[in-house]
C-alpha positions in Angstrom: -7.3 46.8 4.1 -10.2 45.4 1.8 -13.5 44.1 2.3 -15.9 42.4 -0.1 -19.6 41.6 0.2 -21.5 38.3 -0.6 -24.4 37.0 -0.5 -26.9 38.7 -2.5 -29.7 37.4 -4.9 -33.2 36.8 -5.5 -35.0 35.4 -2.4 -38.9 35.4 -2.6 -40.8 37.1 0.3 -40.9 35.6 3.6 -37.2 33.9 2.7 -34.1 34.4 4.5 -30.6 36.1 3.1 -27.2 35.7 4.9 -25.1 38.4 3.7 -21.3 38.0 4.4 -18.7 40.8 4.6 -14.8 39.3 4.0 -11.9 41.4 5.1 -8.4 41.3 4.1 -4.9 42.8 4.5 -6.0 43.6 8.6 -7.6 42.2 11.3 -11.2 42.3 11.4 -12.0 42.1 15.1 -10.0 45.9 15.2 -13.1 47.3 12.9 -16.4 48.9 13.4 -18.6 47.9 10.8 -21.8 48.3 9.3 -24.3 47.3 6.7 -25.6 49.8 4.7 -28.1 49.4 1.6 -29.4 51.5 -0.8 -32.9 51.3 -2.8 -33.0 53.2 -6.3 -34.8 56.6 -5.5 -34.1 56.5 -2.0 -31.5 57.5 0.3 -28.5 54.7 2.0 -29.4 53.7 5.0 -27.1 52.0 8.1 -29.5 48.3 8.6 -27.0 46.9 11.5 -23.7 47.6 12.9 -21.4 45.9 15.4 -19.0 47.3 17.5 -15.1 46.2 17.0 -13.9 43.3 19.2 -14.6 40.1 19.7 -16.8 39.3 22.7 -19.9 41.3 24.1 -20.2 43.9 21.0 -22.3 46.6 21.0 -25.1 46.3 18.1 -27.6 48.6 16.0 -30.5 47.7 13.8 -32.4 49.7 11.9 -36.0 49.6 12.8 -37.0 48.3 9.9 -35.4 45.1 10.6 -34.6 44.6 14.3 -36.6 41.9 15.3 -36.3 39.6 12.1 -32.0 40.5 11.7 -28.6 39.7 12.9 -25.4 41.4 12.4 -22.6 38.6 14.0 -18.2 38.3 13.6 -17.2 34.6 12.1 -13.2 35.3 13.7 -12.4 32.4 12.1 -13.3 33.4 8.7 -12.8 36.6 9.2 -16.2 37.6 7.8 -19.4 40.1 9.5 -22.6 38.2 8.4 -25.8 39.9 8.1 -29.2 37.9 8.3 -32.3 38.9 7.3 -35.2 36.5 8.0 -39.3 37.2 6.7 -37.8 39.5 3.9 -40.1 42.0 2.8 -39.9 43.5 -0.8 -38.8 46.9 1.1 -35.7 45.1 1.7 -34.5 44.9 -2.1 -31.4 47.1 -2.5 -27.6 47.2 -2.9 -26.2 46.2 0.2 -22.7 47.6 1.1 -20.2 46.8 4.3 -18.2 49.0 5.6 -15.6 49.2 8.3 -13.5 51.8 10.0 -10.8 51.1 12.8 -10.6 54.7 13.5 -14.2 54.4 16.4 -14.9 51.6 18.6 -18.3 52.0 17.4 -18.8 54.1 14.7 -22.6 53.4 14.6 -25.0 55.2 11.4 -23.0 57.4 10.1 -21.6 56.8 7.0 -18.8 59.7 7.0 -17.4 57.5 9.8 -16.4 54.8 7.9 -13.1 54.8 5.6 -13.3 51.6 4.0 -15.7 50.2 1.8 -17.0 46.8 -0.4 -18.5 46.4 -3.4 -22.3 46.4 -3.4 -24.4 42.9 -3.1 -28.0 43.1 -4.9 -30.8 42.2 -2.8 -33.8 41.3 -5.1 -36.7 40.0 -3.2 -39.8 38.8 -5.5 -41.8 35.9 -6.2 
C-alpha cells in the first residue's frame, strides 16, 4: 500500500490550493488519513483528517484552517483532497498524507499512522 501527494506550488496569498492524496495497492475507503505539513523551524502538524469509510466521516481541522479548508474522499479516483481557500503565508510548508487502516480514526497523532507519501511544497507569496 502506497500513497502519493499532489498538488503543491506557488499560490499568492488569498488563492486557493487543492492538494490530492492517491492510494495504491489497497483500498482507500479502509484508511484513516491525514494531512500533515511541516514549516522549516517548526514542528509537523496534523491540518485535517477524515475518518475511514465512505459516507458520514468523522473530520478534524486544525484551527488554523477550519473555517477556510476541506479534507473530502474522491472513491472514484481513489484520492483524499485537501482544500485550502484565503491562504495565508503561514500556510507554506511541506505537506505530507498519511494513512493507517489499523484505527477508524486515527485523528493527530502522527505515531498512528503507518504509511506515508512523499511531501508536496506549499509556497505561498506574491
Amino acid at each position: 500500500f502506497q500513497l502519493q501527494a499532489f498538488g503543491g506550488g506557488l499560490v499568492q496569498p488569498g488563492g486557493s490550493l487543492r492538494l490530492s492524496c492517491t492510494a495504491s495497492g489497497g483500498r482507500f475507503t479502509d484508511y484513516s488519513v491525514a494531512w500533515f505539513r511541516q514549516a522549516p523551524g517548526k514542528e509537523r502538524e496534523a491540518v485535517a483528517c477524515i475518518s475511514s469509510g465512505s459516507g458520514g466521516a468523522s473530520t478534524y481541522y486544525v484551527d488554523s484552517v477550519k473555517g477556510r479548508s476541506t479534507i473530502s474522499r474522491d472513491t472514484a479516483k481513489n484520492t483524499v483532497d485537501l482544500q485550502i481557500d484565503s491562504l495565508k503565508s503561514e500556510d507554506a510548508a511541506a505537506y505530507y498524507c498519511a494513512a493507517t487502516n489499523q484505527w477508524r480514526f486515527a485523528g493527530t497523532s502522527a505515531s498512528l499512522y503507518d504509511t506515508w507519501g512523499q511531501g508536496t511544497q506549499v509556497t505561498v507569496s506574491s
